[in-house]
PDB file of C-alpha atoms in Angstrom:
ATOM      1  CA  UNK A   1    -110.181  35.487  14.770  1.00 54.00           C
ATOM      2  CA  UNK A   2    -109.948  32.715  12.280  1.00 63.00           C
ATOM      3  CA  UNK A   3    -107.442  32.910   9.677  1.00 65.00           C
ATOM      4  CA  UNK A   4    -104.959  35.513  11.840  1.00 74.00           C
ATOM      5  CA  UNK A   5    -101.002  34.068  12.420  1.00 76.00           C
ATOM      6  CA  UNK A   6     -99.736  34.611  15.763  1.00 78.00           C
ATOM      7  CA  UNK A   7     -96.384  36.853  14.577  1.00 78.00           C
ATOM      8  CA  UNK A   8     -93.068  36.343  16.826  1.00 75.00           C
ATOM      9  CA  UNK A   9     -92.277  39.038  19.182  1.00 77.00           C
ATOM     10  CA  UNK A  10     -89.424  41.281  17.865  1.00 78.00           C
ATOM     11  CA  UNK A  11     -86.494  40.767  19.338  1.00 83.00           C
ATOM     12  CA  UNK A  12     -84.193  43.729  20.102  1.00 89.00           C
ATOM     13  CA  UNK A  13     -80.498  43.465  19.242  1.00 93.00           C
ATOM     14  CA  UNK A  14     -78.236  46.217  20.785  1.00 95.00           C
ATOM     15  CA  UNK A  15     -75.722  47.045  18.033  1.00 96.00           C
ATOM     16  CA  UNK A  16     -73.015  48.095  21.164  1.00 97.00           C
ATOM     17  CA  UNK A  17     -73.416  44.260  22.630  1.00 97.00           C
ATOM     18  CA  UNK A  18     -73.221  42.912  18.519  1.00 97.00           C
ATOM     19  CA  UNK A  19     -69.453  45.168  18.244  1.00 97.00           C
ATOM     20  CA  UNK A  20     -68.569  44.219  21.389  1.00 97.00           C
ATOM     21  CA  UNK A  21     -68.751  40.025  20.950  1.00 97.00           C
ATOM     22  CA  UNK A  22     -67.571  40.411  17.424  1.00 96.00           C
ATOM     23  CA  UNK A  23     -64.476  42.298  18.851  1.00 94.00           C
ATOM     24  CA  UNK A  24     -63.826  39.373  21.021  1.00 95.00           C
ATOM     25  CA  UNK A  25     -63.905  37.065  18.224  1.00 93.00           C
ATOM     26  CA  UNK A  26     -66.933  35.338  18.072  1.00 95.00           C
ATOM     27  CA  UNK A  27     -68.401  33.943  15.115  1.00 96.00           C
ATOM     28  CA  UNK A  28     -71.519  34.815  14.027  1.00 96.00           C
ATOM     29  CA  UNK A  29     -73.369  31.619  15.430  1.00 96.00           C
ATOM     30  CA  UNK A  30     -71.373  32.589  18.790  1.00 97.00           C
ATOM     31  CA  UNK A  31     -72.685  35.984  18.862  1.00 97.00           C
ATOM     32  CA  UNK A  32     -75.986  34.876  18.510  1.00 96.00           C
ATOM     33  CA  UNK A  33     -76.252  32.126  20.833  1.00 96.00           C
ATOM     34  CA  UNK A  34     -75.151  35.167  23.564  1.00 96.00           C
ATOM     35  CA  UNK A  35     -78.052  37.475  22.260  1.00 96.00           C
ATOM     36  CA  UNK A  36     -80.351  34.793  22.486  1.00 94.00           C
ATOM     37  CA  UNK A  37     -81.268  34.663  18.513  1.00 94.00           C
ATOM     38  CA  UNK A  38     -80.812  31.705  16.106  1.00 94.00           C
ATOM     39  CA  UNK A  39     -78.109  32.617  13.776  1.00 95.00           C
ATOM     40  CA  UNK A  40     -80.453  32.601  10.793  1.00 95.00           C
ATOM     41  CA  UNK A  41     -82.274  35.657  12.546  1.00 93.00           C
ATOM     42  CA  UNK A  42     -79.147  37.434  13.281  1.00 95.00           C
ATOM     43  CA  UNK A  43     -78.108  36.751   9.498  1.00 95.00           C
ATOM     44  CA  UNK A  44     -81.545  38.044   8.710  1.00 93.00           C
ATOM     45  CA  UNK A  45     -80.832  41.268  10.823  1.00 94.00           C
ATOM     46  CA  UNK A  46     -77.643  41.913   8.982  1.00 95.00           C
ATOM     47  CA  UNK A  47     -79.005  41.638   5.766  1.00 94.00           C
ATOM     48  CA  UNK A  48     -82.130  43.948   7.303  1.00 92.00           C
ATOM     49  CA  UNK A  49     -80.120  46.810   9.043  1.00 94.00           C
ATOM     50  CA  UNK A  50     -76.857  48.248   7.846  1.00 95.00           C
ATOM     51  CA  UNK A  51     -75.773  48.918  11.480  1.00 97.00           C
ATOM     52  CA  UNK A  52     -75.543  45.087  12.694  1.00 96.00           C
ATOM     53  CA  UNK A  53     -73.570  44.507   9.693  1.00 96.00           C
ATOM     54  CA  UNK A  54     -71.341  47.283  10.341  1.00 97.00           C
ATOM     55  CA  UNK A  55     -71.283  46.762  14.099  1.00 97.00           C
ATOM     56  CA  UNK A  56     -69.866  43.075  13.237  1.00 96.00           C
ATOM     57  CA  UNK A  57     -67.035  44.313  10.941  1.00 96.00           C
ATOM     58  CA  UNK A  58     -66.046  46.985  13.100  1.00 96.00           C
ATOM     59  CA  UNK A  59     -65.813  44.800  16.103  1.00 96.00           C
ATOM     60  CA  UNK A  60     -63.787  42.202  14.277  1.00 94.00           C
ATOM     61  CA  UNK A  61     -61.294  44.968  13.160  1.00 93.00           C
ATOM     62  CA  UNK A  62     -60.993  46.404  17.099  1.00 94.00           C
ATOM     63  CA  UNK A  63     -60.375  42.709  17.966  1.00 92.00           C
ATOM     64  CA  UNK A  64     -57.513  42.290  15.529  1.00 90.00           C
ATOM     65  CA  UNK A  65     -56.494  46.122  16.196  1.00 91.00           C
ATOM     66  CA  UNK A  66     -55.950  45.471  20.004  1.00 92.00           C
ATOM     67  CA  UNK A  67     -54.285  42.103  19.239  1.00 90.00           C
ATOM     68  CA  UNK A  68     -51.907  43.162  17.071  1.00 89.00           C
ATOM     69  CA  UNK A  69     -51.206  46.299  19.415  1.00 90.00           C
ATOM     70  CA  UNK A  70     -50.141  43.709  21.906  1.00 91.00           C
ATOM     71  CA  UNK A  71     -47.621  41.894  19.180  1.00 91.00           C
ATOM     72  CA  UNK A  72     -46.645  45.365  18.459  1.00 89.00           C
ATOM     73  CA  UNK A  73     -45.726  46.155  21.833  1.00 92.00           C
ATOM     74  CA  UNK A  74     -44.046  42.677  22.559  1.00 90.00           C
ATOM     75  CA  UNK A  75     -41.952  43.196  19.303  1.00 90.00           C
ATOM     76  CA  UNK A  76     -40.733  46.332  19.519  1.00 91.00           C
ATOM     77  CA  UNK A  77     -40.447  47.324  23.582  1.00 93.00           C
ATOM     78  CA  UNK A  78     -39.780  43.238  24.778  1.00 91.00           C
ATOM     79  CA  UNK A  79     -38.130  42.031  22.048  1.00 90.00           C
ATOM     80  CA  UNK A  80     -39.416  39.004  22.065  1.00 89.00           C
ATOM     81  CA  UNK A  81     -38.367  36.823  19.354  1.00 90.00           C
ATOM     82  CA  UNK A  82     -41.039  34.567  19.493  1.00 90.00           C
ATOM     83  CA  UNK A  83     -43.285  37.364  18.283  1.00 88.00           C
ATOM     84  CA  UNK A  84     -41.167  39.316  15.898  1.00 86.00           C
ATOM     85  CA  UNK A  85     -40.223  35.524  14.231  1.00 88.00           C
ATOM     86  CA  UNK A  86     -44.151  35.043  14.432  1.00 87.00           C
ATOM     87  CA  UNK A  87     -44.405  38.759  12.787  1.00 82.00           C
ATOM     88  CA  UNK A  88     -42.076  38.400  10.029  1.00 84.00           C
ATOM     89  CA  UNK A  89     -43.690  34.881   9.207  1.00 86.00           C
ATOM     90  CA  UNK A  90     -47.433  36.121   9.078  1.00 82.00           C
ATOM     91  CA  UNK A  91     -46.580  39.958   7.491  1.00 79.00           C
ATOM     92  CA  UNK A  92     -43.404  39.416   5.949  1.00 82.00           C
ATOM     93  CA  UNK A  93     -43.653  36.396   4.184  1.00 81.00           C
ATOM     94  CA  UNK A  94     -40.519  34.600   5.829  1.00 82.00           C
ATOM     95  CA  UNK A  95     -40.671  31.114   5.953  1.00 82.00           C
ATOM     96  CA  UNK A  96     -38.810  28.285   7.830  1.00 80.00           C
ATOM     97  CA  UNK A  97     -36.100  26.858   5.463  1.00 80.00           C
ATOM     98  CA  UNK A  98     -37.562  22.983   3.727  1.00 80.00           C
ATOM     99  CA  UNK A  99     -35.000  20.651   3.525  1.00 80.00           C
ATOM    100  CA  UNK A 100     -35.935  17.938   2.037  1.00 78.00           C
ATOM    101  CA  UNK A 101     -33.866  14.395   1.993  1.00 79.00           C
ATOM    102  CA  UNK A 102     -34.734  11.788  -0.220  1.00 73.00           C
ATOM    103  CA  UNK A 103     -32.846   8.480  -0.144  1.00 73.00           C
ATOM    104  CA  UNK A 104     -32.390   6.289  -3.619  1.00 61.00           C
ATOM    105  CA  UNK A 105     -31.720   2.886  -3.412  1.00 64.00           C
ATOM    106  CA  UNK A 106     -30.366   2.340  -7.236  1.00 62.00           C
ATOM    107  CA  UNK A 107     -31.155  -0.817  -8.606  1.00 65.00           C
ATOM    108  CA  UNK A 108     -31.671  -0.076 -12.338  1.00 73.00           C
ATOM    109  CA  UNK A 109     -31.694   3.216 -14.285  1.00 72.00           C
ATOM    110  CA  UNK A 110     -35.353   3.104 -14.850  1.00 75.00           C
ATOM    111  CA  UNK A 111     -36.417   2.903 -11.390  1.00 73.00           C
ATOM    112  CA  UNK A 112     -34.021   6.364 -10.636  1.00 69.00           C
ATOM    113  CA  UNK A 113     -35.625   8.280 -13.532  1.00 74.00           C
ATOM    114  CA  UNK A 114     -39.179   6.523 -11.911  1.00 77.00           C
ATOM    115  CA  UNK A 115     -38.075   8.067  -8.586  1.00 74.00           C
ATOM    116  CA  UNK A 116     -36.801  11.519  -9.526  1.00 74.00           C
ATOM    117  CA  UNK A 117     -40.038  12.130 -11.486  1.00 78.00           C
ATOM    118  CA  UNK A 118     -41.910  11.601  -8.033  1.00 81.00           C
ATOM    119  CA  UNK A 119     -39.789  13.727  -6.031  1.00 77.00           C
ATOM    120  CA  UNK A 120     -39.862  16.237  -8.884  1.00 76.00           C
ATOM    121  CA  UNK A 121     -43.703  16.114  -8.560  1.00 77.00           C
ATOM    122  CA  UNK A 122     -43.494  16.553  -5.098  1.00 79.00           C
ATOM    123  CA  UNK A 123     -41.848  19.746  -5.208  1.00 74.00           C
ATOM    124  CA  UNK A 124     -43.806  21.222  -8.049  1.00 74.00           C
ATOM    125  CA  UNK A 125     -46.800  20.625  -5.399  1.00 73.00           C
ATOM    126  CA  UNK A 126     -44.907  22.209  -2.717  1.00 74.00           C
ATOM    127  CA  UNK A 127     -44.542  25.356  -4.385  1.00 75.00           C
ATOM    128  CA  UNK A 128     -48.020  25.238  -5.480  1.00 72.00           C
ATOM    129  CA  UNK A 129     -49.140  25.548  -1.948  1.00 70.00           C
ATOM    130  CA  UNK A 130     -46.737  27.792  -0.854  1.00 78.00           C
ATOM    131  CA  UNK A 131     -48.106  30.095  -3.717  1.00 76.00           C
ATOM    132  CA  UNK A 132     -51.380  29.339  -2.254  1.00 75.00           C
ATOM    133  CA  UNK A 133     -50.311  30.117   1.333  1.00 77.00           C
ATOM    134  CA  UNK A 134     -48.600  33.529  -0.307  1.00 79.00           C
ATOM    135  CA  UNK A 135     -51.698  34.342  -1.986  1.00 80.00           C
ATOM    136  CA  UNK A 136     -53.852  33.856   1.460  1.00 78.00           C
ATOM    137  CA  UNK A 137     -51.410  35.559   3.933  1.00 78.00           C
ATOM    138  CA  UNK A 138     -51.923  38.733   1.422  1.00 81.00           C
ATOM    139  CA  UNK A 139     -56.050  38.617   0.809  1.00 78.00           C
ATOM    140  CA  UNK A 140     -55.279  38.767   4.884  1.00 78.00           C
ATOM    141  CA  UNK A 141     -52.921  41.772   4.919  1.00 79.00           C
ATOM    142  CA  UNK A 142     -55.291  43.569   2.592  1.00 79.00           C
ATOM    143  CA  UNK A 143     -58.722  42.620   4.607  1.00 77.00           C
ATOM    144  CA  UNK A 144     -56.972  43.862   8.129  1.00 78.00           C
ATOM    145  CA  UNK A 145     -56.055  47.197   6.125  1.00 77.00           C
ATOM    146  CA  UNK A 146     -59.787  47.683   5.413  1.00 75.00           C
ATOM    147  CA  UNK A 147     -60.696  46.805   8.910  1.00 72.00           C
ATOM    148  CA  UNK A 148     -57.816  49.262  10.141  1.00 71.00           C
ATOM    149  CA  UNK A 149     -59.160  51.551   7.506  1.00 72.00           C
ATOM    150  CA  UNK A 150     -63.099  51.500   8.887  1.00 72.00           C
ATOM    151  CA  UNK A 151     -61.926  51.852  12.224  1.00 73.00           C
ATOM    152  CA  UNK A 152     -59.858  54.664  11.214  1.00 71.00           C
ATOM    153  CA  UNK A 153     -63.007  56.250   9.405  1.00 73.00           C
ATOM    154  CA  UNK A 154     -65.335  55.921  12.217  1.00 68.00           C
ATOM    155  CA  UNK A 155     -63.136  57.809  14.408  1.00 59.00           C
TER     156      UNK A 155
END
């Protein structure tokens, strides 16, 4: 038997254990150290069999779909504001007012123009993040409609 590689056993993954840990929120190293796999084999798997893949999404979108049933329920039936102000910020796009105070000591001109330029800077960054932030709360919006949308599907 010279030249033969000893081969690692297969190891089985049940899909219903993969959607179940994914619904809980576990990330894909997570859900692997519980099956007992590397994450590279796991990776390997979902690359290998539609299913795992699928099983993964699927669980993630059940996970968000139960957790946001819960917000649901605490907004509308509980009213509680902490949720529907929590809501409105992450769905809605309403932010806490920025106030910002700046204090100027004048000495000369030059050092006021100096000074406005900076705070003018700084607010031209602000709203570049907050476009950021916009753009990134709605990739979100639209990724949990596709998750609400397999679920929906697989019905």
């Amino acid at each position: 038997m010279v030249g033969k590689r000893k081969t690692k056993p297969v190891i089985e993954i049940n899909v219903d254990e993969v959607e179940k840990l994914a619904g809980q929120g576990l990330t894909d190293q997570q859900i692997a150290c519980c099956l007992g796999i590397s994450r590279r084999t796991l990776a390997s798997r979902k690359k290998d069999f539609a299913q795992i893949a699928h099983a993964i999404k699927k669980g993630k979108a059940k996970g968000i779909a139960t957790v946001t049933n819960v917000l649901f329920e605490k907004i509308t039936k509980e009213k509680n504001i902490s949720a529907i102000i929590f809501y409105l910020k992450s769905q809605a796009g309403w932010q806490e007012p920025q106030v910002v105070k700046q204090d100027i000591h004048v000495q000369n001109m030059d050092q006021v123009y100096k000074q406005l330029d900076e705070i003018l800077a700084t607010g031209k960054e602000s709203a570049r993040l907050e476009n950021q932030k916009a753009e990134m709360i709605e990739r979100q919006r639209l990724l949990q409609e596709e998750d609400y949308d397999l679920i929906k599907n697989d019905k």
